[in-house]
mmCIF file of N, CA and C in Angstrom:
data_model
loop_
_atom_site.group_PDB
_atom_site.id
_atom_site.type_symbol
_atom_site.label_atom_id
_atom_site.label_comp_id
_atom_site.label_asym_id
_atom_site.label_seq_id
_atom_site.Cartn_x
_atom_site.Cartn_y
_atom_site.Cartn_z
ATOM 1 N N MET M 1 -170.163 26.077 -26.427
ATOM 2 C CA MET M 1 -170.422 27.337 -26.416
ATOM 3 C C MET M 1 -171.271 28.460 -27.665
ATOM 4 N N ASP M 2 -171.527 29.716 -26.969
ATOM 5 C CA ASP M 2 -171.888 30.366 -27.590
ATOM 6 C C ASP M 2 -170.838 30.745 -27.757
ATOM 7 N N VAL M 3 -170.579 30.973 -29.669
ATOM 8 C CA VAL M 3 -170.038 31.971 -30.389
ATOM 9 C C VAL M 3 -169.648 33.608 -29.708
ATOM 10 N N ARG M 4 -170.402 34.749 -29.221
ATOM 11 C CA ARG M 4 -170.675 35.471 -28.996
ATOM 12 C C ARG M 4 -170.160 35.590 -27.542
ATOM 13 N N LEU M 5 -170.703 34.655 -27.043
ATOM 14 C CA LEU M 5 -169.598 34.506 -25.606
ATOM 15 C C LEU M 5 -169.075 34.069 -25.224
ATOM 16 N N GLU M 6 -167.821 32.945 -25.714
ATOM 17 C CA GLU M 6 -166.468 32.505 -26.639
ATOM 18 C C GLU M 6 -165.536 33.887 -26.403
ATOM 19 N N LYS M 7 -166.509 34.803 -27.731
ATOM 20 C CA LYS M 7 -164.845 36.636 -28.098
ATOM 21 C C LYS M 7 -165.421 37.122 -26.612
ATOM 22 N N MET M 8 -166.162 37.146 -26.029
ATOM 23 C CA MET M 8 -166.253 38.151 -24.693
ATOM 24 C C MET M 8 -165.635 37.754 -24.133
ATOM 25 N N ARG M 9 -164.969 36.555 -23.606
ATOM 26 C CA ARG M 9 -164.687 35.775 -22.808
ATOM 27 C C ARG M 9 -163.336 35.920 -23.190
ATOM 28 N N ALA M 10 -162.777 35.884 -24.866
ATOM 29 C CA ALA M 10 -161.434 36.118 -24.496
ATOM 30 C C ALA M 10 -160.774 37.435 -24.730
ATOM 31 N N ALA M 11 -162.023 38.123 -25.047
ATOM 32 C CA ALA M 11 -161.941 39.456 -24.961
ATOM 33 C C ALA M 11 -161.679 40.488 -24.415
ATOM 34 N N ALA M 12 -161.848 39.591 -22.865
ATOM 35 C CA ALA M 12 -161.144 39.907 -21.632
ATOM 36 C C ALA M 12 -159.922 40.155 -21.295
ATOM 37 N N ASN M 13 -159.397 39.159 -21.761
ATOM 38 C CA ASN M 13 -158.536 39.219 -21.500
ATOM 39 C C ASN M 13 -157.116 39.331 -22.516
ATOM 40 N N PHE M 14 -157.165 40.121 -23.116
ATOM 41 C CA PHE M 14 -156.404 41.022 -23.704
ATOM 42 C C PHE M 14 -155.848 42.418 -23.270
ATOM 43 N N THR M 15 -154.267 42.725 -23.811
ATOM 44 C CA THR M 15 -153.576 43.505 -23.491
ATOM 45 C C THR M 15 -154.647 45.218 -23.016
ATOM 46 N N ARG M 16 -154.889 45.829 -22.304
ATOM 47 C CA ARG M 16 -155.004 47.090 -22.235
ATOM 48 C C ARG M 16 -153.743 47.878 -22.628
ATOM 49 N N PHE M 17 -153.309 47.600 -21.519
ATOM 50 C CA PHE M 17 -151.952 49.232 -22.476
ATOM 51 C C PHE M 17 -151.685 49.309 -23.827
ATOM 52 N N ARG M 18 -152.080 50.599 -24.292
ATOM 53 C CA ARG M 18 -151.679 50.611 -25.978
ATOM 54 C C ARG M 18 -150.392 51.765 -25.948
ATOM 55 N N SER M 19 -149.751 52.042 -25.264
ATOM 56 C CA SER M 19 -148.228 52.094 -25.085
ATOM 57 C C SER M 19 -147.466 53.244 -24.496
ATOM 58 N N SER M 20 -145.865 53.793 -23.675
ATOM 59 C CA SER M 20 -145.413 54.108 -23.250
ATOM 60 C C SER M 20 -146.211 55.875 -23.459
ATOM 61 N N ASN M 21 -146.979 56.259 -24.143
ATOM 62 C CA ASN M 21 -147.920 57.390 -23.846
ATOM 63 C C ASN M 21 -148.608 57.343 -23.616
ATOM 64 N N SER M 22 -149.483 56.367 -23.157
ATOM 65 C CA SER M 22 -150.924 56.474 -22.798
ATOM 66 C C SER M 22 -151.057 56.765 -20.764
ATOM 67 N N GLY M 23 -149.721 57.685 -20.006
ATOM 68 C CA GLY M 23 -150.511 57.918 -18.690
ATOM 69 C C GLY M 23 -149.842 56.288 -17.747
ATOM 70 N N GLY M 24 -150.622 56.887 -16.773
ATOM 71 C CA GLY M 24 -149.718 55.830 -15.795
ATOM 72 C C GLY M 24 -150.877 54.470 -16.025
ATOM 73 N N HIS M 25 -150.158 53.169 -16.123
ATOM 74 C CA HIS M 25 -151.130 52.144 -16.022
ATOM 75 C C HIS M 25 -150.684 51.325 -15.254
ATOM 76 N N TYR M 26 -150.848 49.494 -15.148
ATOM 77 C CA TYR M 26 -150.743 48.712 -14.581
ATOM 78 C C TYR M 26 -151.647 47.802 -13.976
ATOM 79 N N GLU M 27 -150.979 47.214 -15.212
ATOM 80 C CA GLU M 27 -151.940 45.706 -15.860
ATOM 81 C C GLU M 27 -150.838 44.817 -15.615
ATOM 82 N N SER M 28 -151.472 43.408 -14.602
ATOM 83 C CA SER M 28 -150.709 42.058 -14.125
ATOM 84 C C SER M 28 -151.673 40.341 -14.687
ATOM 85 N N TYR M 29 -150.986 39.836 -14.505
ATOM 86 C CA TYR M 29 -151.349 38.584 -15.278
ATOM 87 C C TYR M 29 -151.448 37.874 -14.433
ATOM 88 N N PHE M 30 -151.488 36.667 -13.623
ATOM 89 C CA PHE M 30 -151.229 35.707 -13.539
ATOM 90 C C PHE M 30 -151.952 34.341 -13.009
ATOM 91 N N VAL M 31 -151.152 33.835 -13.177
ATOM 92 C CA VAL M 31 -150.802 31.125 -12.655
ATOM 93 C C VAL M 31 -150.710 30.852 -11.112
ATOM 94 N N ARG M 32 -151.225 30.005 -10.784
ATOM 95 C CA ARG M 32 -150.939 29.723 -10.059
ATOM 96 C C ARG M 32 -151.315 28.417 -9.887
ATOM 97 N N ALA M 33 -150.709 28.169 -8.448
ATOM 98 C CA ALA M 33 -151.273 26.585 -8.484
ATOM 99 C C ALA M 33 -151.280 25.667 -7.204
ATOM 100 N N ASN M 34 -151.719 25.379 -6.833
ATOM 101 C CA ASN M 34 -151.796 25.021 -4.985
ATOM 102 C C ASN M 34 -152.048 23.061 -5.260
ATOM 103 N N TYR M 35 -151.375 22.633 -3.996
ATOM 104 C CA TYR M 35 -151.170 21.140 -4.064
ATOM 105 C C TYR M 35 -150.728 21.134 -2.222
ATOM 106 N N ASP M 36 -152.148 20.608 -1.779
ATOM 107 C CA ASP M 36 -150.922 20.591 -0.305
ATOM 108 C C ASP M 36 -150.868 21.379 0.510
ATOM 109 N N HIS M 37 -149.721 21.236 1.041
ATOM 110 C CA HIS M 37 -149.205 22.583 1.694
ATOM 111 C C HIS M 37 -148.307 23.431 1.091
ATOM 112 N N ARG M 38 -148.104 23.107 -0.711
ATOM 113 C CA ARG M 38 -147.599 24.050 -1.363
ATOM 114 C C ARG M 38 -148.015 24.943 -2.792
ATOM 115 N N ALA M 39 -147.363 25.718 -3.820
ATOM 116 C CA ALA M 39 -148.270 26.811 -4.032
ATOM 117 C C ALA M 39 -147.296 27.087 -5.298
ATOM 118 N N PHE M 40 -146.926 28.062 -6.103
ATOM 119 C CA PHE M 40 -146.555 28.329 -7.134
ATOM 120 C C PHE M 40 -147.067 29.787 -7.713
ATOM 121 N N TRP M 41 -146.756 30.763 -7.705
ATOM 122 C CA TRP M 41 -147.644 32.248 -8.358
ATOM 123 C C TRP M 41 -146.256 32.889 -9.385
ATOM 124 N N ILE M 42 -147.910 33.134 -10.850
ATOM 125 C CA ILE M 42 -146.690 33.180 -11.601
ATOM 126 C C ILE M 42 -146.643 35.014 -12.376
ATOM 127 N N ARG M 43 -146.253 35.695 -11.853
ATOM 128 C CA ARG M 43 -147.099 37.712 -12.608
ATOM 129 C C ARG M 43 -146.481 38.151 -14.166
ATOM 130 N N TYR M 44 -147.037 37.809 -14.473
ATOM 131 C CA TYR M 44 -146.839 39.464 -15.372
ATOM 132 C C TYR M 44 -147.000 39.905 -15.156
ATOM 133 N N THR M 45 -146.447 41.718 -15.445
ATOM 134 C CA THR M 45 -147.034 43.206 -15.189
ATOM 135 C C THR M 45 -146.581 44.310 -15.774
ATOM 136 N N ILE M 46 -147.078 44.763 -16.762
ATOM 137 C CA ILE M 46 -147.273 45.926 -17.080
ATOM 138 C C ILE M 46 -147.306 47.467 -16.359
ATOM 139 N N TYR M 47 -145.777 47.421 -15.888
ATOM 140 C CA TYR M 47 -146.488 49.069 -14.872
ATOM 141 C C TYR M 47 -145.604 50.679 -15.468
ATOM 142 N N GLN M 48 -146.794 51.542 -15.239
ATOM 143 C CA GLN M 48 -145.819 52.877 -15.719
ATOM 144 C C GLN M 48 -146.694 53.458 -15.541
ATOM 145 N N ASN M 49 -145.965 54.510 -14.324
ATOM 146 C CA ASN M 49 -145.766 55.811 -13.685
ATOM 147 C C ASN M 49 -147.192 56.588 -14.397
ATOM 148 N N GLU M 50 -147.613 57.697 -14.016
ATOM 149 C CA GLU M 50 -147.913 58.258 -14.457
ATOM 150 C C GLU M 50 -146.912 59.984 -14.345
ATOM 151 N N PRO M 51 -147.454 60.445 -15.260
ATOM 152 C CA PRO M 51 -146.413 61.281 -16.361
ATOM 153 C C PRO M 51 -146.151 62.870 -14.733
ATOM 154 N N GLY M 52 -145.129 62.407 -15.011
ATOM 155 C CA GLY M 52 -144.123 63.627 -13.774
ATOM 156 C C GLY M 52 -144.602 63.268 -11.769
ATOM 157 N N LYS M 53 -144.746 62.113 -12.636
ATOM 158 C CA LYS M 53 -144.838 60.783 -10.881
ATOM 159 C C LYS M 53 -143.832 59.685 -10.858
ATOM 160 N N GLY M 54 -143.358 59.684 -9.272
ATOM 161 C CA GLY M 54 -142.418 58.857 -9.230
ATOM 162 C C GLY M 54 -141.483 58.163 -10.115
ATOM 163 N N GLN M 55 -140.559 58.047 -10.016
ATOM 164 C CA GLN M 55 -138.928 57.559 -10.354
ATOM 165 C C GLN M 55 -138.398 56.343 -11.033
ATOM 166 N N LYS M 56 -140.086 55.239 -11.216
ATOM 167 C CA LYS M 56 -139.674 54.392 -11.467
ATOM 168 C C LYS M 56 -140.000 54.564 -13.064
ATOM 169 N N PRO M 57 -138.332 53.840 -14.064
ATOM 170 C CA PRO M 57 -139.178 53.417 -15.009
ATOM 171 C C PRO M 57 -140.210 52.562 -15.809
ATOM 172 N N ALA M 58 -141.334 53.130 -16.372
ATOM 173 C CA ALA M 58 -142.153 51.957 -17.425
ATOM 174 C C ALA M 58 -141.592 50.632 -18.083
ATOM 175 N N MET M 59 -142.100 49.980 -17.329
ATOM 176 C CA MET M 59 -141.819 48.458 -17.335
ATOM 177 C C MET M 59 -142.188 47.366 -17.554
ATOM 178 N N GLY M 60 -141.941 45.802 -17.785
ATOM 179 C CA GLY M 60 -142.586 44.748 -17.644
ATOM 180 C C GLY M 60 -141.620 43.606 -16.237
ATOM 181 N N GLU M 61 -142.724 43.402 -15.261
ATOM 182 C CA GLU M 61 -141.761 42.763 -13.986
ATOM 183 C C GLU M 61 -142.528 40.999 -14.570
ATOM 184 N N LEU M 62 -141.611 40.115 -14.086
ATOM 185 C CA LEU M 62 -142.055 38.625 -14.335
ATOM 186 C C LEU M 62 -141.969 38.814 -13.023
ATOM 187 N N TRP M 63 -142.153 37.859 -12.652
ATOM 188 C CA TRP M 63 -142.514 37.653 -10.865
ATOM 189 C C TRP M 63 -142.913 36.330 -10.862
ATOM 190 N N ALA M 64 -141.669 35.119 -9.684
ATOM 191 C CA ALA M 64 -142.151 33.158 -10.245
ATOM 192 C C ALA M 64 -142.008 33.345 -8.467
ATOM 193 N N ILE M 65 -143.100 33.097 -7.529
ATOM 194 C CA ILE M 65 -142.992 32.748 -6.200
ATOM 195 C C ILE M 65 -143.151 31.228 -5.983
ATOM 196 N N TRP M 66 -143.484 30.617 -4.645
ATOM 197 C CA TRP M 66 -142.565 29.410 -4.501
ATOM 198 C C TRP M 66 -143.352 29.877 -2.722
ATOM 199 N N PHE M 67 -144.718 29.172 -2.135
ATOM 200 C CA PHE M 67 -144.577 28.653 -1.168
ATOM 201 C C PHE M 67 -145.034 27.514 -0.726
ATOM 202 N N GLU M 68 -144.054 27.227 0.585
ATOM 203 C CA GLU M 68 -144.265 25.861 1.018
ATOM 204 C C GLU M 68 -145.027 26.401 2.676
ATOM 205 N N LYS M 69 -145.752 25.757 3.287
ATOM 206 C CA LYS M 69 -145.592 25.343 4.461
ATOM 207 C C LYS M 69 -144.749 25.643 5.451
ATOM 208 N N GLY M 70 -145.045 26.568 6.730
ATOM 209 C CA GLY M 70 -144.085 26.433 7.507
ATOM 210 C C GLY M 70 -142.101 26.461 7.181
ATOM 211 N N LYS M 71 -142.293 26.958 5.988
ATOM 212 C CA LYS M 71 -140.929 27.768 5.308
ATOM 213 C C LYS M 71 -141.019 29.877 4.046
ATOM 214 N N PRO M 72 -140.927 30.211 4.887
ATOM 215 C CA PRO M 72 -140.502 31.277 3.698
ATOM 216 C C PRO M 72 -140.796 31.426 1.948
ATOM 217 N N PRO M 73 -141.466 32.018 1.820
ATOM 218 C CA PRO M 73 -141.921 32.577 0.322
ATOM 219 C C PRO M 73 -139.905 32.520 -0.062
ATOM 220 N N ILE M 74 -140.257 31.527 -1.514
ATOM 221 C CA ILE M 74 -138.585 32.300 -1.966
ATOM 222 C C ILE M 74 -139.307 32.699 -3.822
ATOM 223 N N ALA M 75 -138.306 34.009 -4.302
ATOM 224 C CA ALA M 75 -139.406 34.665 -4.832
ATOM 225 C C ALA M 75 -137.727 34.706 -6.333
ATOM 226 N N ALA M 76 -138.596 34.594 -7.133
ATOM 227 C CA ALA M 76 -137.654 35.626 -8.677
ATOM 228 C C ALA M 76 -138.460 36.840 -8.968
ATOM 229 N N LYS M 77 -137.930 37.562 -9.498
ATOM 230 C CA LYS M 77 -137.897 39.080 -9.941
ATOM 231 C C LYS M 77 -137.123 39.481 -10.982
ATOM 232 N N SER M 78 -137.765 38.798 -12.720
ATOM 233 C CA SER M 78 -136.578 39.945 -13.563
ATOM 234 C C SER M 78 -138.034 41.720 -13.397
ATOM 235 N N GLU M 79 -136.456 42.191 -14.488
ATOM 236 C CA GLU M 79 -137.794 43.535 -14.548
ATOM 237 C C GLU M 79 -137.085 44.164 -16.033
ATOM 238 N N PHE M 80 -138.363 44.588 -17.309
ATOM 239 C CA PHE M 80 -137.908 44.419 -18.867
ATOM 240 C C PHE M 80 -138.152 45.708 -18.721
ATOM 241 N N PRO M 81 -137.592 45.952 -19.855
ATOM 242 C CA PRO M 81 -138.344 48.224 -20.215
ATOM 243 C C PRO M 81 -138.920 47.468 -21.011
ATOM 244 N N LEU M 82 -139.807 48.440 -21.425
ATOM 245 C CA LEU M 82 -140.795 48.530 -22.078
ATOM 246 C C LEU M 82 -139.964 47.908 -23.461
ATOM 247 N N THR M 83 -139.659 47.891 -23.895
ATOM 248 C CA THR M 83 -138.578 48.031 -25.517
ATOM 249 C C THR M 83 -138.404 46.142 -25.453
ATOM 250 N N GLU M 84 -138.262 45.707 -23.961
ATOM 251 C CA GLU M 84 -138.545 43.896 -24.717
ATOM 252 C C GLU M 84 -139.679 43.099 -24.390
ATOM 253 N N VAL M 85 -140.779 44.529 -23.919
ATOM 254 C CA VAL M 85 -142.248 43.875 -23.732
ATOM 255 C C VAL M 85 -142.654 43.826 -24.713
ATOM 256 N N ARG M 86 -143.381 42.599 -24.855
ATOM 257 C CA ARG M 86 -144.138 42.300 -26.318
ATOM 258 C C ARG M 86 -145.861 41.872 -26.109
ATOM 259 N N TYR M 87 -147.166 43.322 -26.046
ATOM 260 C CA TYR M 87 -148.234 42.336 -25.614
ATOM 261 C C TYR M 87 -148.701 42.631 -27.177
ATOM 262 N N HIS M 88 -150.318 42.469 -26.855
ATOM 263 C CA HIS M 88 -151.676 42.459 -27.888
ATOM 264 C C HIS M 88 -152.541 42.785 -28.075
ATOM 265 N N ASN M 89 -153.395 43.686 -28.150
ATOM 266 C CA ASN M 89 -154.659 44.295 -28.393
ATOM 267 C C ASN M 89 -156.038 43.612 -28.228
ATOM 268 N N THR M 90 -155.701 42.102 -29.157
ATOM 269 C CA THR M 90 -156.467 41.426 -30.332
ATOM 270 C C THR M 90 -155.683 39.683 -29.808
ATOM 271 N N HIS M 91 -155.247 39.414 -29.329
ATOM 272 C CA HIS M 91 -155.052 38.311 -28.640
ATOM 273 C C HIS M 91 -154.312 38.568 -27.542
ATOM 274 N N PHE M 92 -154.520 37.096 -26.682
ATOM 275 C CA PHE M 92 -154.196 36.580 -25.126
ATOM 276 C C PHE M 92 -152.781 36.154 -25.886
ATOM 277 N N ALA M 93 -151.812 36.888 -25.075
ATOM 278 C CA ALA M 93 -149.790 36.848 -25.456
ATOM 279 C C ALA M 93 -149.173 37.610 -24.593
ATOM 280 N N LEU M 94 -147.811 37.722 -23.710
ATOM 281 C CA LEU M 94 -147.310 38.255 -23.384
ATOM 282 C C LEU M 94 -145.880 37.612 -24.051
ATOM 283 N N ASP M 95 -145.137 38.421 -23.935
ATOM 284 C CA ASP M 95 -143.028 38.457 -24.473
ATOM 285 C C ASP M 95 -142.424 38.990 -24.297
ATOM 286 N N PHE M 96 -141.798 38.762 -22.467
ATOM 287 C CA PHE M 96 -141.391 40.157 -21.503
ATOM 288 C C PHE M 96 -139.697 38.902 -22.127
ATOM 289 N N ALA M 97 -138.951 39.389 -23.312
ATOM 290 C CA ALA M 97 -137.775 39.261 -23.350
ATOM 291 C C ALA M 97 -138.167 37.099 -24.027
ATOM 292 N N GLY M 98 -138.663 36.710 -24.088
ATOM 293 C CA GLY M 98 -138.493 35.489 -24.835
ATOM 294 C C GLY M 98 -139.097 34.106 -22.994
ATOM 295 N N ALA M 99 -139.837 35.472 -22.316
ATOM 296 C CA ALA M 99 -140.282 35.140 -21.484
ATOM 297 C C ALA M 99 -141.613 35.540 -21.784
ATOM 298 N N THR M 100 -142.898 34.132 -21.726
ATOM 299 C CA THR M 100 -143.565 34.008 -22.555
ATOM 300 C C THR M 100 -145.478 33.409 -22.140
ATOM 301 N N MET M 101 -146.571 34.143 -22.184
ATOM 302 C CA MET M 101 -147.379 33.306 -21.762
ATOM 303 C C MET M 101 -148.583 34.336 -22.960
ATOM 304 N N ASP M 102 -149.264 32.493 -22.606
ATOM 305 C CA ASP M 102 -150.626 32.861 -23.551
ATOM 306 C C ASP M 102 -151.565 31.984 -23.230
ATOM 307 N N ALA M 103 -152.509 32.023 -24.029
ATOM 308 C CA ALA M 103 -153.985 31.439 -22.938
ATOM 309 C C ALA M 103 -153.429 29.499 -22.894
ATOM 310 N N GLN M 104 -152.128 29.080 -23.782
ATOM 311 C CA GLN M 104 -152.139 27.208 -23.328
ATOM 312 C C GLN M 104 -150.921 26.836 -22.331
ATOM 313 N N HIS M 105 -149.597 27.633 -22.611
ATOM 314 C CA HIS M 105 -148.429 28.180 -22.508
ATOM 315 C C HIS M 105 -148.162 29.456 -21.056
ATOM 316 N N LEU M 106 -147.262 28.143 -20.539
ATOM 317 C CA LEU M 106 -146.078 29.010 -19.933
ATOM 318 C C LEU M 106 -144.934 28.841 -20.050
ATOM 319 N N ARG M 107 -143.533 30.068 -20.642
ATOM 320 C CA ARG M 107 -142.376 29.382 -20.890
ATOM 321 C C ARG M 107 -140.935 30.257 -20.842
ATOM 322 N N GLY M 108 -140.801 29.865 -20.021
ATOM 323 C CA GLY M 108 -139.091 30.955 -19.812
ATOM 324 C C GLY M 108 -138.823 31.488 -18.182
ATOM 325 N N SER M 109 -138.540 30.922 -18.175
ATOM 326 C CA SER M 109 -137.918 31.510 -16.526
ATOM 327 C C SER M 109 -137.580 33.492 -15.658
ATOM 328 N N ALA M 110 -138.091 33.531 -14.857
ATOM 329 C CA ALA M 110 -137.212 34.749 -13.328
ATOM 330 C C ALA M 110 -136.468 34.963 -13.170
ATOM 331 N N GLY M 111 -135.584 36.409 -13.058
ATOM 332 C CA GLY M 111 -133.950 35.849 -12.622
ATOM 333 C C GLY M 111 -134.045 36.659 -11.438
ATOM 334 N N ASN M 112 -133.106 37.229 -10.471
ATOM 335 C CA ASN M 112 -133.408 37.126 -9.144
ATOM 336 C C ASN M 112 -132.979 39.132 -9.166
ATOM 337 N N CYS M 113 -134.148 40.026 -8.787
ATOM 338 C CA CYS M 113 -133.423 41.363 -8.764
ATOM 339 C C CYS M 113 -133.268 41.838 -7.473
ATOM 340 N N GLY M 114 -132.310 40.962 -6.591
ATOM 341 C CA GLY M 114 -131.681 41.414 -5.115
ATOM 342 C C GLY M 114 -132.583 39.782 -4.692
ATOM 343 N N ASN M 115 -132.423 39.987 -3.534
ATOM 344 C CA ASN M 115 -132.720 38.781 -2.362
ATOM 345 C C ASN M 115 -133.895 38.583 -2.921
ATOM 346 N N ASN M 116 -133.791 37.223 -2.748
ATOM 347 C CA ASN M 116 -135.036 36.202 -3.749
ATOM 348 C C ASN M 116 -135.538 35.687 -2.003
ATOM 349 N N THR M 117 -135.605 35.772 -0.800
ATOM 350 C CA THR M 117 -136.865 35.361 -0.332
ATOM 351 C C THR M 117 -137.910 36.987 0.340
ATOM 352 N N ILE M 118 -138.538 37.188 0.768
ATOM 353 C CA ILE M 118 -139.585 37.658 0.866
ATOM 354 C C ILE M 118 -139.835 38.021 2.590
#
């Protein structure tokens, strides 16, 4: 593959979020898999309200959702203050208090913030 194209592809996944002082922001990274009538979906999100708007604090969210035909989805969600969220602007890697995602691996678990069905 062309080296220039490979660098552009890699840069497309770099985190755009720069700091808690950067204004409103929403950025998500997904992994999903489907097989037969089942699927799972994992999402890492960095979220921050526009200054002066909304009450939700800036945070990282980790979702894990299991889907199976004929059954309600089952969800787990963990929320992390930005002080526990590590991200990089020069390579693709996320670490939400030990729950990690990079170009080759996912590791960790999502907890349960409230009801575990959607």
